[in-house]
Coordinates of C-alpha atoms and ligand atoms in Angstrom, one line a residue:
M250 CA -31.5 -28.0 78.5
I251 CA -35.1 -29.0 77.0
N252 CA -34.5 -26.9 74.2
C253 CA -31.3 -28.3 73.3
H254 CA -32.9 -32.2 73.7
L255 CA -35.7 -31.2 71.7
L256 CA -33.2 -30.0 68.7
E257 CA -31.5 -33.3 69.0
L258 CA -34.6 -35.4 68.9
E259 CA -35.3 -33.2 65.7
E260 CA -32.1 -33.6 64.2
E261 CA -32.4 -37.6 64.7
G262 CA -36.0 -37.5 63.4
A263 CA -36.8 -39.2 66.7
A264 CA -39.8 -38.6 68.9
K265 CA -39.7 -38.2 72.6
A266 CA -40.6 -41.6 74.4
N267 CA -43.0 -41.9 77.2
L268 CA -43.0 -44.3 80.3
F269 CA -45.2 -47.1 78.6
R270 CA -42.5 -47.3 75.9
I271 CA -39.7 -47.4 78.4
L272 CA -41.5 -49.8 80.3
K273 CA -41.8 -52.1 77.3
Y274 CA -38.2 -52.3 77.1
A275 CA -38.1 -53.1 80.9
R276 CA -40.5 -56.0 80.4
P277 CA -38.2 -58.8 81.7
E278 CA -38.0 -56.8 85.1
W279 CA -41.8 -56.6 85.5
L280 CA -41.9 -58.6 88.5
M281 CA -39.3 -56.8 90.2
L282 CA -40.8 -53.3 89.3
L283 CA -44.3 -54.7 90.6
F284 CA -42.8 -55.5 93.8
A285 CA -40.9 -52.3 94.4
T286 CA -44.1 -50.5 93.5
L287 CA -46.1 -52.4 96.1
N288 CA -43.6 -51.5 98.7
A289 CA -44.0 -47.9 97.5
I290 CA -47.6 -48.2 98.0
I291 CA -47.4 -49.6 101.4
Q292 CA -44.9 -47.0 102.3
G293 CA -47.3 -44.4 101.0
C294 CA -49.6 -45.2 104.2
V295 CA -46.9 -44.4 106.6
F296 CA -47.3 -40.9 106.6
P297 CA -51.2 -40.9 107.0
A298 CA -50.8 -43.4 109.7
F299 CA -48.1 -41.2 111.3
S300 CA -50.4 -38.2 111.4
L301 CA -53.0 -40.3 113.2
L302 CA -50.5 -41.6 116.0
F303 CA -49.4 -38.2 116.3
T304 CA -52.7 -37.0 117.3
Q305 CA -53.0 -40.2 119.3
I306 CA -49.9 -39.3 121.4
I307 CA -51.0 -35.6 122.1
Q308 CA -54.3 -37.1 123.4
T309 CA -52.3 -39.5 125.4
F310 CA -50.2 -36.8 127.1
S311 CA -52.9 -34.5 127.6
P312 CA -54.2 -33.1 130.8
D313 CA -54.3 -35.6 133.9
D314 CA -57.5 -37.6 134.4
I315 CA -58.6 -36.9 138.0
N316 CA -60.0 -40.4 138.2
D317 CA -56.6 -41.8 137.4
P318 CA -54.1 -40.4 139.9
H319 CA -51.4 -43.0 139.4
R320 CA -51.7 -42.1 135.4
D321 CA -52.2 -45.9 134.7
K322 CA -54.0 -45.1 131.4
M323 CA -51.4 -42.8 130.3
R324 CA -48.7 -45.3 130.7
K325 CA -50.5 -48.1 129.0
D326 CA -51.5 -45.7 126.3
G327 CA -48.2 -44.4 126.0
H328 CA -46.6 -47.7 125.8
F329 CA -49.0 -48.9 123.2
W330 CA -48.7 -45.9 120.8
A331 CA -45.0 -45.9 121.1
L332 CA -45.1 -49.6 120.0
M333 CA -47.2 -48.2 117.1
F334 CA -44.4 -45.9 116.3
L335 CA -42.0 -48.8 116.1
V336 CA -44.2 -50.7 113.9
L337 CA -44.0 -47.6 111.4
A338 CA -40.4 -47.5 111.8
G339 CA -40.3 -51.2 110.8
V340 CA -42.7 -50.9 107.8
M341 CA -40.7 -47.7 106.7
G342 CA -37.4 -49.5 106.8
I343 CA -38.5 -52.4 105.2
T344 CA -40.4 -51.0 102.3
M345 CA -37.8 -48.4 101.7
L346 CA -35.2 -51.3 101.5
F347 CA -37.0 -53.4 99.0
Q348 CA -38.1 -50.3 97.0
A349 CA -34.6 -48.9 96.5
T350 CA -33.3 -52.4 96.0
F351 CA -35.5 -53.5 93.2
Y352 CA -36.3 -50.4 91.4
G353 CA -32.3 -49.9 91.7
V354 CA -31.6 -53.4 90.3
S355 CA -34.3 -53.2 87.5
A356 CA -32.9 -49.7 86.5
E357 CA -29.4 -51.0 86.3
R358 CA -30.7 -54.0 84.4
L359 CA -32.6 -52.0 81.9
T360 CA -29.4 -49.8 81.5
K361 CA -27.1 -52.8 80.7
R362 CA -29.6 -54.4 78.3
L363 CA -30.2 -51.0 76.5
R364 CA -26.4 -50.5 76.2
S365 CA -25.7 -53.9 74.8
K366 CA -28.6 -53.7 72.4
V367 CA -27.6 -50.2 71.2
F368 CA -24.2 -51.4 70.7
R369 CA -25.2 -54.6 68.9
N370 CA -27.4 -52.6 66.6
I371 CA -24.4 -50.1 65.9
M372 CA -22.6 -53.0 65.0
R373 CA -24.8 -54.1 62.5
M374 CA -25.1 -51.0 60.8
D375 CA -23.2 -50.1 57.3
A376 CA -20.8 -47.8 56.2
T377 CA -23.6 -45.3 55.1
Y378 CA -24.6 -45.0 58.6
F379 CA -21.1 -44.1 59.9
D380 CA -20.5 -41.6 57.0
N381 CA -23.5 -39.7 58.2
P382 CA -22.0 -36.7 60.7
K383 CA -25.1 -37.5 63.1
H384 CA -23.3 -40.8 63.8
S385 CA -20.0 -39.4 64.5
P386 CA -17.8 -41.5 67.1
G387 CA -18.3 -38.6 69.7
K388 CA -22.1 -38.9 69.2
I389 CA -22.5 -42.4 69.5
S390 CA -20.3 -42.7 72.5
T391 CA -22.3 -39.9 74.4
R392 CA -25.3 -42.0 73.5
L393 CA -23.8 -45.1 75.0
A394 CA -22.4 -43.3 78.0
S395 CA -24.7 -40.8 79.1
D396 CA -28.2 -41.2 77.4
V397 CA -28.6 -44.8 78.1
P398 CA -28.1 -44.1 82.0
T399 CA -30.5 -41.2 81.8
V400 CA -33.4 -43.6 80.7
K401 CA -33.1 -45.5 83.7
S402 CA -34.2 -42.3 85.8
A403 CA -37.8 -43.2 84.4
I404 CA -37.9 -46.4 86.4
D405 CA -35.4 -45.9 89.4
Y406 CA -36.4 -45.5 93.0
R407 CA -37.8 -41.8 92.1
I408 CA -40.8 -43.3 90.3
G409 CA -41.5 -45.1 93.8
S410 CA -42.0 -41.7 95.4
V411 CA -44.7 -40.7 92.9
F412 CA -46.9 -43.7 94.0
N413 CA -45.8 -43.2 97.5
S414 CA -46.7 -39.6 97.4
F415 CA -50.0 -40.3 95.5
V416 CA -51.3 -43.0 98.1
S417 CA -49.9 -40.7 100.9
I418 CA -51.8 -37.5 99.9
S419 CA -55.0 -39.5 98.8
C420 CA -55.0 -41.1 102.2
G421 CA -54.5 -37.7 103.8
I422 CA -57.3 -36.3 101.9
G423 CA -59.7 -39.0 102.8
I424 CA -58.9 -38.9 106.5
A425 CA -59.1 -35.1 106.6
F426 CA -62.7 -35.2 105.1
Y427 CA -63.5 -38.0 107.2
F428 CA -62.8 -36.3 110.2
C429 CA -63.7 -32.6 109.4
W430 CA -64.5 -31.9 106.0
Q431 CA -64.8 -27.9 106.6
M432 CA -61.3 -27.9 107.7
A433 CA -60.0 -30.2 104.9
L434 CA -61.6 -27.7 102.6
L435 CA -59.9 -24.9 104.3
V436 CA -56.5 -26.4 104.2
L437 CA -56.7 -27.8 100.7
A438 CA -57.4 -24.1 99.6
I439 CA -54.4 -22.7 101.2
F440 CA -52.0 -25.3 100.2
P441 CA -51.9 -24.5 96.3
L442 CA -50.5 -21.2 97.3
L443 CA -47.4 -22.8 98.3
G444 CA -47.2 -24.4 94.8
V445 CA -48.0 -20.8 93.2
A446 CA -45.1 -19.3 95.4
Q447 CA -42.5 -21.8 94.3
G448 CA -43.8 -21.6 90.4
L449 CA -43.3 -18.0 90.5
Q450 CA -39.9 -18.1 91.9
M451 CA -39.0 -20.7 89.2
K452 CA -40.4 -18.8 86.5
F453 CA -38.7 -15.5 87.3
L454 CA -35.3 -17.0 87.7
A455 CA -35.6 -19.0 84.4
G456 CA -36.8 -15.7 82.5
V457 CA -33.9 -13.3 83.5
A458 CA -31.2 -16.0 83.3
G459 CA -31.1 -15.9 79.4
K460 CA -30.6 -12.2 78.9
D461 CA -28.2 -12.0 81.9
A462 CA -26.1 -14.6 80.2
K463 CA -26.2 -12.7 76.9
E464 CA -24.8 -9.6 78.5
M465 CA -22.5 -11.4 80.6
E466 CA -21.2 -13.0 77.4
N467 CA -20.7 -9.8 75.6
S468 CA -18.7 -8.2 78.4
G469 CA -16.4 -11.5 78.6
K470 CA -15.9 -11.1 74.6
I471 CA -14.8 -7.3 75.2
A472 CA -12.3 -8.4 77.9
L473 CA -11.1 -11.2 75.8
E474 CA -10.6 -9.3 72.8
A475 CA -9.2 -6.2 74.7
I476 CA -6.4 -8.5 76.4
E477 CA -5.6 -10.4 73.4
N478 CA -5.1 -7.3 71.4
I479 CA -3.7 -5.2 74.1
R480 CA -0.9 -3.7 71.9
T481 CA -3.3 -2.6 69.3
V482 CA -5.6 -1.2 72.1
Q483 CA -2.7 0.6 73.6
A484 CA -1.4 1.9 70.2
L485 CA -5.0 3.4 69.4
T486 CA -5.4 4.4 72.9
L487 CA -8.8 2.6 73.2
Q488 CA -8.3 1.5 76.9
K489 CA -10.9 4.0 78.3
R490 CA -13.6 3.3 75.6
L491 CA -13.4 -0.4 76.0
Y492 CA -13.5 0.1 79.8
Y493 CA -16.8 2.0 79.6
H494 CA -18.0 -0.8 76.9
F495 CA -17.3 -3.4 79.5
C496 CA -18.9 -1.6 82.4
H497 CA -21.9 -0.9 80.3
H498 CA -22.5 -4.6 79.6
L499 CA -22.1 -5.4 83.3
D500 CA -24.7 -2.9 84.3
R501 CA -27.9 -4.8 83.2
P502 CA -26.8 -8.2 84.9
H503 CA -25.9 -6.4 88.0
R504 CA -29.1 -4.5 88.4
M505 CA -31.1 -7.7 87.4
N506 CA -29.3 -9.5 90.1
R507 CA -30.3 -6.9 92.8
R508 CA -33.9 -7.0 91.7
K509 CA -33.5 -10.7 91.6
A510 CA -32.2 -10.9 95.3
L511 CA -35.0 -8.9 96.5
L512 CA -37.7 -10.9 94.5
Q513 CA -36.1 -14.2 95.7
G514 CA -36.3 -13.1 99.3
L515 CA -40.1 -12.2 98.9
S516 CA -40.7 -15.5 97.3
Y517 CA -38.7 -17.6 99.7
G518 CA -40.1 -15.6 102.7
F519 CA -43.5 -16.3 101.3
A520 CA -42.8 -19.8 100.5
S521 CA -41.4 -20.6 104.0
S522 CA -44.1 -18.8 105.9
I523 CA -47.0 -20.2 104.3
F524 CA -46.8 -23.4 106.4
Y525 CA -47.2 -21.3 109.6
F526 CA -50.0 -19.2 108.0
L527 CA -51.8 -22.4 107.2
Y528 CA -51.4 -23.5 110.8
A529 CA -52.5 -19.9 112.0
A530 CA -55.5 -19.7 109.8
S531 CA -56.4 -23.8 110.6
F532 CA -56.2 -23.3 114.3
R533 CA -58.3 -20.2 114.3
F534 CA -60.8 -21.8 112.1
G535 CA -60.5 -24.9 114.4
V536 CA -61.5 -22.9 117.2
W537 CA -64.6 -21.6 115.6
L538 CA -65.6 -25.0 114.4
I539 CA -65.3 -26.2 118.0
F540 CA -67.1 -23.5 119.5
A541 CA -69.6 -23.3 116.9
Q542 CA -70.3 -27.0 117.5
K543 CA -69.6 -28.1 114.1
V544 CA -67.4 -30.7 115.3
D545 CA -67.8 -33.2 118.2
N546 CA -64.3 -34.1 119.1
P547 CA -61.7 -31.2 119.2
M548 CA -59.1 -34.0 118.4
N549 CA -60.6 -34.2 114.9
V550 CA -59.5 -30.7 114.0
L551 CA -55.9 -31.6 114.9
R552 CA -56.4 -35.1 112.8
T553 CA -57.6 -33.2 109.8
L554 CA -55.0 -30.6 110.0
F555 CA -52.0 -33.2 110.4
A556 CA -53.2 -35.4 107.9
I557 CA -52.8 -33.1 105.0
S558 CA -49.9 -31.1 106.3
F559 CA -48.0 -34.4 107.0
T560 CA -48.9 -36.1 103.8
A561 CA -48.3 -33.0 101.7
G562 CA -44.5 -33.2 102.2
S563 CA -44.2 -36.4 100.1
L564 CA -45.4 -34.1 97.2
G565 CA -41.8 -32.5 97.2
W566 CA -40.2 -35.9 96.7
A567 CA -42.5 -37.0 94.1
S568 CA -41.8 -33.4 92.2
A569 CA -38.1 -34.6 91.8
Y570 CA -39.1 -37.3 89.4
F571 CA -40.6 -35.2 86.9
P572 CA -37.6 -33.3 85.4
E573 CA -35.8 -36.6 85.7
Y574 CA -38.6 -38.2 83.7
A575 CA -38.4 -35.4 81.4
K576 CA -34.7 -36.0 80.6
A577 CA -35.3 -39.7 80.3
T578 CA -38.2 -39.4 77.7
F579 CA -35.8 -37.4 75.6
A580 CA -32.8 -39.7 76.0
A581 CA -35.2 -42.8 75.4
G582 CA -36.5 -41.1 72.2
L583 CA -32.9 -41.0 71.0
I584 CA -31.9 -44.5 72.3
F585 CA -35.2 -46.2 71.0
K586 CA -34.6 -44.5 67.5
M587 CA -31.0 -46.2 67.5
L588 CA -32.5 -49.5 68.5
E589 CA -35.1 -49.4 65.8
E590 CA -32.8 -48.3 63.0
E591 CA -32.3 -50.8 60.3
P592 CA -29.1 -50.9 58.2
H593 CA -29.3 -51.4 54.5
I594 CA -26.7 -54.1 54.8
D595 CA -26.9 -56.0 57.8
G596 CA -23.4 -56.8 58.9
M597 CA -24.7 -59.4 61.4
T598 CA -27.5 -61.0 59.4
Q599 CA -27.8 -64.8 59.3
N600 CA -29.7 -64.6 56.0
G601 CA -28.0 -64.7 52.6
K602 CA -26.1 -67.5 50.8
R603 CA -23.0 -69.0 51.7
P604 CA -21.3 -70.4 48.4
E605 CA -18.0 -71.8 48.0
I606 CA -15.8 -68.9 46.9
S607 CA -13.1 -69.4 44.4
G608 CA -12.4 -65.7 43.7
A609 CA -13.9 -64.8 40.2
V610 CA -14.9 -61.2 40.4
D611 CA -17.0 -59.1 38.3
L612 CA -18.4 -55.4 38.2
I613 CA -20.9 -54.9 35.7
K614 CA -21.9 -51.4 34.6
V615 CA -21.7 -50.3 38.2
F616 CA -23.2 -46.8 39.1
F617 CA -22.4 -45.3 42.5
R618 CA -22.7 -42.2 44.6
Y619 CA -21.9 -41.9 48.2
P620 CA -25.2 -41.2 50.0
E621 CA -23.5 -38.2 51.8
R622 CA -22.5 -36.8 48.6
P623 CA -25.5 -37.5 46.3
D624 CA -24.6 -34.7 43.6
V625 CA -21.3 -36.5 42.7
T626 CA -21.4 -39.6 40.6
I627 CA -18.2 -41.8 41.6
L628 CA -18.6 -44.7 39.5
E629 CA -20.1 -44.3 36.2
G630 CA -21.0 -47.6 34.6
L631 CA -17.9 -49.4 35.7
D632 CA -17.0 -52.8 34.2
L633 CA -14.3 -55.1 35.4
S634 CA -13.5 -58.6 35.7
V635 CA -10.7 -60.8 37.7
K636 CA -10.3 -64.5 37.3
P637 CA -9.7 -66.6 40.3
G638 CA -5.9 -66.3 41.4
E639 CA -5.1 -63.2 39.4
T640 CA -4.1 -59.9 40.8
L641 CA -5.8 -56.6 39.3
A642 CA -4.1 -53.4 40.1
L643 CA -6.3 -50.4 39.8
V644 CA -4.6 -47.2 39.2
G645 CA -5.5 -43.9 38.5
P646 CA -5.6 -40.2 40.0
S647 CA -6.5 -39.4 43.3
G648 CA -10.1 -39.5 44.0
C649 CA -11.0 -41.4 40.8
G650 CA -12.9 -44.0 42.7
K651 CA -10.3 -47.0 43.3
S652 CA -10.8 -47.4 46.8
T653 CA -14.7 -47.0 46.1
V654 CA -14.4 -50.1 44.0
V655 CA -12.8 -52.0 47.1
S656 CA -15.5 -51.0 49.2
L657 CA -18.1 -52.1 46.9
L658 CA -16.1 -55.6 46.7
E659 CA -16.3 -55.9 50.6
R660 CA -20.0 -54.8 50.2
F661 CA -19.7 -51.7 52.4
Y662 CA -22.0 -50.0 50.0
D663 CA -24.3 -51.4 47.3
P664 CA -24.2 -50.0 43.7
L665 CA -26.9 -47.7 42.4
D666 CA -27.2 -49.6 39.4
G667 CA -25.4 -52.4 38.0
A668 CA -24.1 -55.4 40.0
V669 CA -21.0 -56.7 41.7
M670 CA -20.7 -60.3 41.4
M671 CA -18.6 -62.8 43.1
D672 CA -18.3 -66.2 41.3
G673 CA -21.3 -65.3 39.3
E674 CA -23.3 -64.5 42.1
D675 CA -24.7 -61.0 43.0
L676 CA -23.1 -60.0 46.2
R677 CA -26.5 -58.6 47.6
G678 CA -27.7 -62.4 47.7
I679 CA -24.5 -63.6 49.5
N680 CA -24.2 -63.5 53.5
P681 CA -22.0 -60.4 54.2
T682 CA -20.0 -62.1 57.1
W683 CA -19.4 -65.0 55.0
L684 CA -18.2 -62.8 52.0
R685 CA -16.1 -60.7 54.2
S686 CA -14.6 -63.6 55.9
H687 CA -13.3 -64.9 52.6
M688 CA -11.6 -61.5 51.9
A689 CA -8.6 -59.8 53.5
L690 CA -8.6 -56.1 53.4
V691 CA -5.0 -54.5 53.5
S692 CA -4.9 -50.8 54.2
Q693 CA -3.5 -48.7 51.6
E694 CA -0.9 -46.9 53.9
P695 CA 0.6 -49.4 56.4
I696 CA 1.7 -47.3 59.1
L697 CA 5.4 -48.5 59.4
F698 CA 8.5 -46.4 60.2
D699 CA 11.7 -46.9 58.0
T700 CA 13.7 -48.8 60.3
S701 CA 14.0 -52.5 61.4
I702 CA 10.9 -54.9 62.0
R703 CA 12.2 -55.2 65.6
N704 CA 12.3 -51.5 66.0
N705 CA 8.9 -50.8 64.5
I706 CA 7.3 -53.4 67.1
V707 CA 9.0 -51.7 70.0
Y708 CA 8.5 -48.2 68.6
G709 CA 8.0 -45.8 71.4
L710 CA 8.9 -48.1 74.1
P711 CA 11.6 -47.3 76.7
E712 CA 14.9 -49.2 76.1
G713 CA 15.0 -52.3 78.5
S714 CA 11.3 -52.3 79.2
Y715 CA 10.5 -55.4 76.8
T716 CA 12.3 -58.7 76.2
E717 CA 13.0 -60.6 73.0
D718 CA 10.4 -63.2 73.9
Q719 CA 7.8 -60.5 74.3
I720 CA 8.8 -59.1 70.6
I721 CA 8.3 -62.7 69.2
E722 CA 5.1 -62.9 71.1
V723 CA 3.8 -59.8 69.7
A724 CA 4.8 -60.9 66.1
M725 CA 3.0 -64.2 66.7
K726 CA -0.1 -62.7 67.8
A727 CA 0.1 -60.5 64.4
N728 CA 0.5 -63.5 62.4
I729 CA 3.9 -62.4 60.9
H730 CA 6.6 -64.3 62.8
N731 CA 6.9 -67.3 60.6
F732 CA 7.1 -64.7 57.5
V733 CA 9.8 -62.6 59.4
S734 CA 11.8 -65.6 60.5
Q735 CA 12.3 -66.6 56.9
L736 CA 13.8 -63.4 55.8
P737 CA 17.5 -63.3 55.6
D738 CA 18.0 -60.5 58.1
G739 CA 15.0 -61.8 60.3
Y740 CA 13.8 -59.2 62.8
E741 CA 16.7 -57.0 61.6
T742 CA 15.2 -56.3 58.1
R743 CA 14.5 -52.8 57.5
V744 CA 10.8 -52.1 56.5
G745 CA 10.1 -50.5 53.2
D746 CA 7.8 -50.8 50.3
K747 CA 9.7 -53.9 49.1
L748 CA 9.2 -55.8 52.7
V749 CA 5.4 -54.7 52.7
Q750 CA 5.4 -56.0 48.9
E751 CA 7.0 -59.0 49.7
A752 CA 4.5 -59.8 52.4
L753 CA 1.8 -59.0 50.2
D754 CA 3.1 -61.1 47.3
K755 CA 3.3 -64.1 49.6
A756 CA -0.2 -63.4 51.2
S757 CA -1.7 -63.1 47.7
E758 CA -0.2 -66.6 46.3
G759 CA -3.0 -68.4 45.0
R760 CA -5.7 -65.7 45.9
T761 CA -7.5 -63.2 43.7
C762 CA -6.0 -60.0 44.4
V763 CA -7.3 -56.3 43.8
V764 CA -4.7 -53.9 44.6
V765 CA -5.2 -50.2 44.9
A766 CA -1.7 -48.9 44.0
H767 CA -0.5 -45.5 44.8
R768 CA 3.2 -46.4 44.2
L769 CA 3.2 -48.0 40.8
A770 CA 6.3 -49.9 41.5
T771 CA 4.4 -52.2 43.6
I772 CA 2.2 -53.6 40.8
V773 CA 4.4 -54.2 37.9
N774 CA 3.8 -57.8 38.1
A775 CA 0.1 -57.6 38.4
S776 CA -1.7 -59.9 35.8
K777 CA -4.1 -57.0 35.0
I778 CA -3.8 -53.3 35.6
M779 CA -6.8 -51.0 35.0
V780 CA -6.8 -47.3 34.7
V781 CA -9.6 -45.7 36.3
K782 CA -10.7 -41.9 35.4
Q783 CA -14.0 -40.1 36.4
G784 CA -15.5 -43.5 37.5
K785 CA -14.7 -45.6 34.2
I786 CA -11.8 -47.8 33.1
I787 CA -10.0 -45.9 30.6
E788 CA -7.1 -48.6 30.1
M789 CA -6.5 -52.2 30.6
G790 CA -3.6 -54.5 30.1
T791 CA -0.3 -55.8 31.8
H792 CA 2.4 -53.4 32.8
N793 CA 4.3 -54.1 29.5
E794 CA 1.4 -53.6 27.3
L795 CA 0.5 -50.5 29.0
M796 CA 3.9 -49.1 28.9
Q797 CA 4.1 -49.7 25.1
K798 CA 0.8 -48.3 24.7
K799 CA 2.3 -44.9 26.0
G800 CA -1.4 -43.8 27.3
A801 CA -2.8 -42.9 30.5
Y802 CA -0.8 -45.6 32.6
W803 CA 2.4 -44.6 30.9
A804 CA 1.6 -40.9 31.7
L805 CA 1.1 -41.9 35.5
T806 CA 4.4 -43.9 35.5
Q807 CA 6.5 -40.8 34.1
K808 CA 4.8 -38.5 36.7
Q809 CA 5.8 -40.7 39.7
T810 CA 9.4 -41.1 38.1
I811 CA 9.8 -37.4 38.2
K812 CA 8.4 -37.3 41.7
Q813 CA 10.5 -40.2 42.9
N814 CA 13.5 -38.9 41.4
A815 CA 13.4 -35.6 42.9
T816 CA 12.7 -37.2 46.3
S817 CA 15.5 -39.9 45.9
D818 CA 17.9 -37.0 45.0
Q819 CA 17.3 -35.2 48.2
E820 CA 17.5 -38.3 50.2
S821 CA 20.6 -39.6 48.5
D822 CA 22.4 -36.5 50.1
D823 CA 21.8 -37.9 53.6
E824 CA 21.3 -41.7 53.1
G825 CA 23.4 -42.7 49.9
G826 CA 20.3 -43.4 47.5
T827 CA 17.2 -45.5 47.6
A828 CA 15.5 -47.8 45.0
K829 CA 14.2 -45.9 42.0
F830 CA 11.1 -46.9 40.0
Ligands
ATP242 N1 -17.6 -42.1 52.6 C1 -17.7 -41.1 51.7 N2 -18.7 -40.5 51.7 C2 -18.6 -39.3 50.5 N3 -17.5 -39.1 49.6 C3 -16.6 -40.1 49.7 C4 -16.5 -41.2 50.6 N4 -15.4 -41.7 50.3 C5 -14.8 -41.3 49.5 N5 -15.6 -40.2 48.9 C6 -15.3 -39.5 47.7 O1 -15.3 -40.3 46.5 C7 -14.4 -39.8 45.6 C8 -13.5 -41.1 45.2 O2 -12.8 -41.5 46.5 P1 -11.9 -43.0 46.6 O3 -11.3 -42.9 47.7 O4 -12.6 -44.1 46.0 O5 -10.6 -42.4 45.4 P2 -9.3 -43.1 45.3 O6 -9.3 -43.0 43.7 O7 -9.4 -44.3 45.9 O8 -8.3 -41.7 45.8 P3 -7.0 -41.9 46.6 O9 -6.0 -42.4 45.4 O10 -6.8 -40.5 46.9 O11 -7.0 -42.9 47.6 C9 -13.5 -39.0 46.2 O12 -13.9 -37.7 45.7 C10 -13.8 -39.0 47.8 O13 -13.7 -37.8 48.4

């Protein structure tokens, strides 16, 4: 688990965070955290106090005083110490309530803040960031969904148990040394044995698990392959051999598990009996101390013993924090890295000019490579120019860089060399939001089905599950209602290239338009057509000019005509013919 986290950190170029860095992000919660910690500290005093009260109660119930036949002192003391337990109950309850609430609320607020900050920063990122496979949607959503909440475990109620335990044990040791230092030394010497027993147990279990898993995996692989290919296995009479192979791989894990059971038994036995060893040794030693007159009051032996053994229990709770803390530091490392990441093109910046845009577009000697494919130059000194209101169509073989030009116009990327200009202003100086809000990007392949507009809207819905009004409402939301209503067949118009084209033509009226054309039929009316090849413009002109030239554009149209003829011949058998280019 830890190795896996380390690998992720390394991959991301991030470093493990620590508590102080996490606390820095939790600064707005400092008052709540302080209050919760104060309660944890007060709660830490409850166990040492309990150990003292416990001895007092034993003393109260000790053999009768012959001078007190009515047991008045026992009654009075009994009432008093019972009341003291009530006080402890109150302190414990209240401090726990405040601790859990305030640590909990702080942790939740930190999670919420981190989540929204991380998401905001992701929204600022440019296309290069999302091209990187390390920032795949799956990875980013895991960071948001699981890594962010993991960070909170560094400051939730578990951190309280660390303070609590520290105070508790310190007080316990203090009380122990105060009442009988010899006994305190003995108890402190025995206690670490418990830790050793548990440590050995963990180490042994972790050590063999890896090898066992490998062997189990091998046997699983054999079983899977044998069953998947059972016919071949039977034909080659391999059953017996595979059976022995399978058993061979099972042998080691089974042998190890038997040994593990024995060792587990020994270590569990040792760990659970150590407490009683402690009491045995301490009482025996206590008797010696009393009779050797090393302690004045025999009750001090009990006070010492209880002070350490009662408070030591809190160490267990505190230790639950550390594995969670370790996970939190890894997750925080990844999250903080994401938060500190700066985009090359900040999609949410307020900086940059906001000029009036009339739509003159120029690309001047643009060189471009995608950061994810640095060895392939996509645009090699590309020049183009479109005047306001003109329609420029980019054509060329697939992969020649047409969409890349559009991406540069939208400033999804910046050119490596050269400049992309809007109204004579380099895009790098214009505010990206301002720029993009003056552009409309229409996907090359609108996903529409070859049926009526109405059917496209209700596609996939069961008949009768929608009303006419709902269809119109959806169309209005998509801003197409007015346009559709003006069509002769309205919502019954069949969707096809023609309709899409009509919609685009209407939308582009009076606007500069850069069209990446796959179907050349859609661009015959363009003011300018440019043929892109290997990152350069190799031909430029109107449809008619280029057709007369009989160059690259003409060749492309010929290719499409042949292809379309082939398709429409096929279709005409079923549908009675479609428009030809
Ligand atoms: N984000 C990216 N990272 C790396 N390479 C990319 C990226 N986007 C596109 N490419 C590559 O850049 C080249 C140009 O792609 P582009 O999409 O601009 O071509 P196109 O002319 O629009 O192609 P098509 O007509 O098939 O849409 C292609 O080889 C493509 O694989």
